[in-house]
């Protein structure tokens, strides 16, 4: 039996099964699964009449798409110019240290945290900033990140 | 600047001060090439979309602006320079940058002297690279029966991606990731064998480096040739004879049939046969099948079956059409089956094992030969398939100088062919041969009429209407799988109807197969090879497949009663529904 | 306040009636609380403030002390979410109308006091007013940050309810559109923009009118209006503020463009990092459709226009026109070769007007006030105003709008209030990763900010990010930072950008880690030349500007790194070492305990030592030390 994806069908239908809507479709798929599972991408490709390689090529081009499962909390440290000159790398380092992550490893083993950088959130007035699941935390310092992580861990 | 030509429709531009007439060229690169200047390019092919990524063809205008010639529209009065100080510096730097992240094992690389990148480094005098190779080494993908992909040799020109998408409509490989991490890969980093790749090898044909090469099987041939317990039988496809000479500096349209057979004899094959003969056989079988379908009411259209890329395409994309494909085996498989049958005769029972080798213009033939439908009694009908390019490697290794050989003929009883069989090498050829066979009138005027019925030429989709016993038969000839997909969509939408459709995967047909010698200028070479086939047909005394006496003797002497269908036809099962 | 009738406006006359009605309704609001709903202030908790005000109003039972009402009349107080004021440094911001009082750094618990004092009594809450240099400023108008600005595009940002079409119309919104639709021919509309000499605010400064003319002259009749809201330049958020704070202004600009070139469909491409902008735009489009200002037969005319929103998925390169249209079409956002140009074959291979948010937001006022009015601002070749995002080491960061040609000194010192912490000004980076770094020594402070002057100075206006850098900023590090950005964001299509920026980054990393050589500087320059001349798209062509400009104006700093192996600002970690001052060290062992690599040793109550070979310069010890005993040398 071919696998069924009723949620994906609903998403595809909402976008009128249009090939050009692939990016919006992938965004919705990612919203649902929190990442883009391979089997779902193959299914989407088939339904839209696109080659698998094409869907994969689009999915890997854009930063926001992830083909790997992400942690419960996705922390994005802004490394835009304004944040950078206000020392955002120190915040990133502090978080990496605290979570045991590095440039190659973005997600903690317990799938609680994913740490990423983002080019600019456009909240330069509040630099340096980070977001946790899209909530903006302004004027961060390495010390504040500790408190934030503690708070998030306790919230689970 | 040249003064604009006001009341004159003629337009000119200046290339390095030389006045050049504009004749509808779509880009400056084409205008420059007219002057005899060969600007380097990696990503420009006139039959693919303009990609503009390699930036090697940069030129400079009057104001010192630098632009890529491939994507600049020629304008009347425009003046450009092609070799300024700045441009030479930029080209060298770009080449150095490409080389920096390219595997540099050139001396032991399969592409070696045929590599565009290496040739260009030499041409531009880039003899040192100031950067270290920082690209992580990726494994070579040798899982496909026909194609080997080595990502560390890829220069990301995108030629393969575009040919696979634009010409073949397959999109098996595409770019993934971006920036410095960009790569060309099948979806999800899968290997080629896990994709719907039809093994057409057109990607190999456009790859400037050795990132995509034919899966070579010459060693297997050598091993067989060197084994005294083996009877090594070779067949050569129609399209091989118009291209093999190219690798030896011979003119593309020249027909090296005799020299090619001589070369095969020199290599040590025990028997050399001509696939054109089994093409004749195919014409007879396929015509009969078509006539039967006409009597039995279908299914229509009947699709040709000789192209393995096309068969795989149907299995992957249109399994609903499997029953429409002629049940005839391809000429290669027919000849292998018939030869095997022949060597089973008592007089051949000398304890030697018969090895069937096929020299093909085609990479997909390798995949076809390895299909389970052709596996009987522990053996494949065809043991080894090598391409024209591989044959040329073998000849070079053996020191056999093709141009200086005296022509020889193929062996009997599978060495005599009609012009119709030769036509299988070009798009429209199968159709033309089948029409010749079906038509009642066999005059030279009738031949002319068929030739000009619309089956010849390089249009992607050709149509012809012929009359058969008072009935109008609608025929389509299509080459390139993207064109084929278009045709199928139209047919399935009910917008067009055909009784007979010939499909060839490669543009122009087998003469431009993925296994043919690599051509620098693809367009003119294609035309020359096609001309070569038509010339050879013109020269042949036999024009009609059914008049080939050897075809008759095969039916009469070799195939037993009721065996013709078993040996000459095949059933491709519908893929398992999962 | 929404009028209670069938929303659709079916004719021009009905539009005028609706406008009058909206204006009247707006006047009925005695007092208005505008809580900044921009991304910055929301991050600071402004939505809680908004909610508290809602509660206070809902509770009712209050009377104005300072305002005489008619008999029977209930005090009418509204609370609204405004767009970004631009003064993000001071957020969350609350503005009280009709007084124009601006409260800064407001906390939810301040809401009650503001309500009690300002709403009921009409008195300001002094402690929440902005103060600078000992002076308190009650209204936006008084604050130096705003004084030197000229807000045309941003006029409504922070001043009106960003989620209400009624308020926009009450203040004259969509009048320009009705003028274009009913009183002008398409040619006249385009011509007005041509005469205004409006230049694209997205970077290159291409004349907008010319673009429209070219689209209008195409034989193909299916045409698109595309709005580039993919403001990817780090350090720029002008477009975000317009989309969030005054979305209808931009929609109106797009509508006028559609009338001018007779397009049928519009697309707004918004970057993924701006979820609030998407939300506001969606709401604004829905309202405009409901009111009959978008859709079929708008205001009863023959003109139909639909607008769609496409959300980006995280790729800076999609700010480039052909990459943006590729992305809308569902492809990888890779720029393509031109020709064909976007005006000929843009989106879905149809003639396409592609402008950015700020450009469209300029259009309504030009149509309404005429091109002469527009040209009265700015410089002859760059008329009008320009919004800039002023950020970095400057006292007042935020969004500003000034006439084109305003010089850097005015912006940094008068509007920005000078350099933070009393440090010395060093450079200003303008135009994002495609721009350059300008500095004091070269008299750039007097440089008028307009398209042509900046180009001459080796920078570009870009989308308008101004990042101010103080004396502690290492310019080599800044160049490395920008190169790492460009390299990360390169689409990877053309060789010079893909391979070249990567190589430049490697060299810069080498230099900032003390491994650089003089040959490396030459190679950097060589690479920069090749990339600039041969890259496929505008982003590639400008990618090396930060390096080129810093090499030009701060060569000494490069030489210090390469020859002396020193980073003058001590910003480059590899060129500094962390040393414990034995005098200051109390031997508390805290640093040793915090060191992730065990590089610090020493006995309790004795001065500790850092093993330089082991030290990874993470600075955890500096953070840990309570005695400031660890120094960078």
PDB file of C-alpha atoms in Angstrom, chain B residues 50-55 58 66 71 73 86 89-90 93-94 97-98 100-101 130-132 134 155-156 175-180 182, chain C residues 314-315 332 334 337-339 487-496 498-500 502-503 506 523 526-527 529-530 533-536:
ATOM      1  CA  UNK B  50      22.205  29.967 -21.689  1.00  0.00           C
ATOM      2  CA  UNK B  51      23.404  29.525 -18.138  1.00  0.00           C
ATOM      3  CA  UNK B  52      26.167  32.110 -17.967  1.00  0.00           C
ATOM      4  CA  UNK B  53      27.927  30.656 -14.946  1.00  0.00           C
ATOM      5  CA  UNK B  54      31.489  29.838 -15.958  1.00  0.00           C
ATOM      6  CA  UNK B  55      32.282  33.429 -16.978  1.00  0.00           C
ATOM      7  CA  UNK B  58      34.063  37.474 -20.837  1.00  0.00           C
ATOM      8  CA  UNK B  66      33.225  43.416 -18.774  1.00  0.00           C
ATOM      9  CA  UNK B  71      24.634  36.314 -22.624  1.00  0.00           C
ATOM     10  CA  UNK B  73      22.858  40.535 -27.250  1.00  0.00           C
ATOM     11  CA  UNK B  86      42.081  42.717 -18.011  1.00  0.00           C
ATOM     12  CA  UNK B  89      43.863  38.193 -16.179  1.00  0.00           C
ATOM     13  CA  UNK B  90      40.266  37.470 -15.300  1.00  0.00           C
ATOM     14  CA  UNK B  93      41.996  33.794 -12.350  1.00  0.00           C
ATOM     15  CA  UNK B  94      38.635  32.127 -12.985  1.00  0.00           C
ATOM     16  CA  UNK B  97      39.688  29.175  -9.072  1.00  0.00           C
ATOM     17  CA  UNK B  98      38.016  26.265 -10.850  1.00  0.00           C
ATOM     18  CA  UNK B 100      41.729  24.944  -7.117  1.00  0.00           C
ATOM     19  CA  UNK B 101      38.746  22.842  -6.104  1.00  0.00           C
ATOM     20  CA  UNK B 130      47.780  29.480  -5.477  1.00  0.00           C
ATOM     21  CA  UNK B 131      44.938  27.926  -3.493  1.00  0.00           C
ATOM     22  CA  UNK B 132      44.676  24.548  -1.874  1.00  0.00           C
ATOM     23  CA  UNK B 134      39.365  22.585   0.079  1.00  0.00           C
ATOM     24  CA  UNK B 155      33.189  22.018 -11.984  1.00  0.00           C
ATOM     25  CA  UNK B 156      29.508  22.867 -11.502  1.00  0.00           C
ATOM     26  CA  UNK B 175      21.980  21.298  -8.080  1.00  0.00           C
ATOM     27  CA  UNK B 176      21.629  20.962  -4.349  1.00  0.00           C
ATOM     28  CA  UNK B 177      22.663  23.263  -1.523  1.00  0.00           C
ATOM     29  CA  UNK B 178      24.225  26.583  -2.385  1.00  0.00           C
ATOM     30  CA  UNK B 179      27.310  28.742  -2.332  1.00  0.00           C
ATOM     31  CA  UNK B 180      30.550  26.889  -1.743  1.00  0.00           C
ATOM     32  CA  UNK B 182      26.692  23.595  -4.026  1.00  0.00           C
TER      33      UNK B 182
ATOM     34  CA  UNK C 314      15.999  32.313   3.794  1.00  0.00           C
ATOM     35  CA  UNK C 315      18.277  33.311   0.953  1.00  0.00           C
ATOM     36  CA  UNK C 332      16.148  27.915  -6.548  1.00  0.00           C
ATOM     37  CA  UNK C 334      19.626  31.792  -8.565  1.00  0.00           C
ATOM     38  CA  UNK C 337      21.682  35.930 -17.226  1.00  0.00           C
ATOM     39  CA  UNK C 338      20.168  39.000 -18.781  1.00  0.00           C
ATOM     40  CA  UNK C 339      18.807  39.529 -21.343  1.00  0.00           C
ATOM     41  CA  UNK C 487      30.268  33.752   0.927  1.00  0.00           C
ATOM     42  CA  UNK C 488      27.560  32.092   2.975  1.00  0.00           C
ATOM     43  CA  UNK C 489      24.851  33.733   0.904  1.00  0.00           C
ATOM     44  CA  UNK C 490      26.397  33.206  -2.532  1.00  0.00           C
ATOM     45  CA  UNK C 491      24.024  31.144  -4.629  1.00  0.00           C
ATOM     46  CA  UNK C 492      26.980  29.234  -5.999  1.00  0.00           C
ATOM     47  CA  UNK C 493      26.120  29.619  -9.640  1.00  0.00           C
ATOM     48  CA  UNK C 494      28.951  31.607 -11.161  1.00  0.00           C
ATOM     49  CA  UNK C 495      32.573  30.742 -10.557  1.00  0.00           C
ATOM     50  CA  UNK C 496      33.930  34.144  -9.474  1.00  0.00           C
ATOM     51  CA  UNK C 498      31.213  30.959  -5.549  1.00  0.00           C
ATOM     52  CA  UNK C 499      34.929  30.229  -5.551  1.00  0.00           C
ATOM     53  CA  UNK C 500      36.272  33.773  -5.359  1.00  0.00           C
ATOM     54  CA  UNK C 502      35.340  31.668  -0.538  1.00  0.00           C
ATOM     55  CA  UNK C 503      39.007  32.260  -1.336  1.00  0.00           C
ATOM     56  CA  UNK C 506      40.026  32.175   3.566  1.00  0.00           C
ATOM     57  CA  UNK C 523      45.887  38.200  -4.059  1.00  0.00           C
ATOM     58  CA  UNK C 526      43.376  40.503  -7.614  1.00  0.00           C
ATOM     59  CA  UNK C 527      40.420  38.386  -6.551  1.00  0.00           C
ATOM     60  CA  UNK C 529      38.991  42.807  -9.307  1.00  0.00           C
ATOM     61  CA  UNK C 530      38.006  39.579 -11.005  1.00  0.00           C
ATOM     62  CA  UNK C 533      34.274  42.535 -13.219  1.00  0.00           C
ATOM     63  CA  UNK C 534      33.046  39.065 -13.986  1.00  0.00           C
ATOM     64  CA  UNK C 535      30.420  37.943 -11.463  1.00  0.00           C
ATOM     65  CA  UNK C 536      27.028  37.129 -12.930  1.00  0.00           C
TER      66      UNK C 536
END
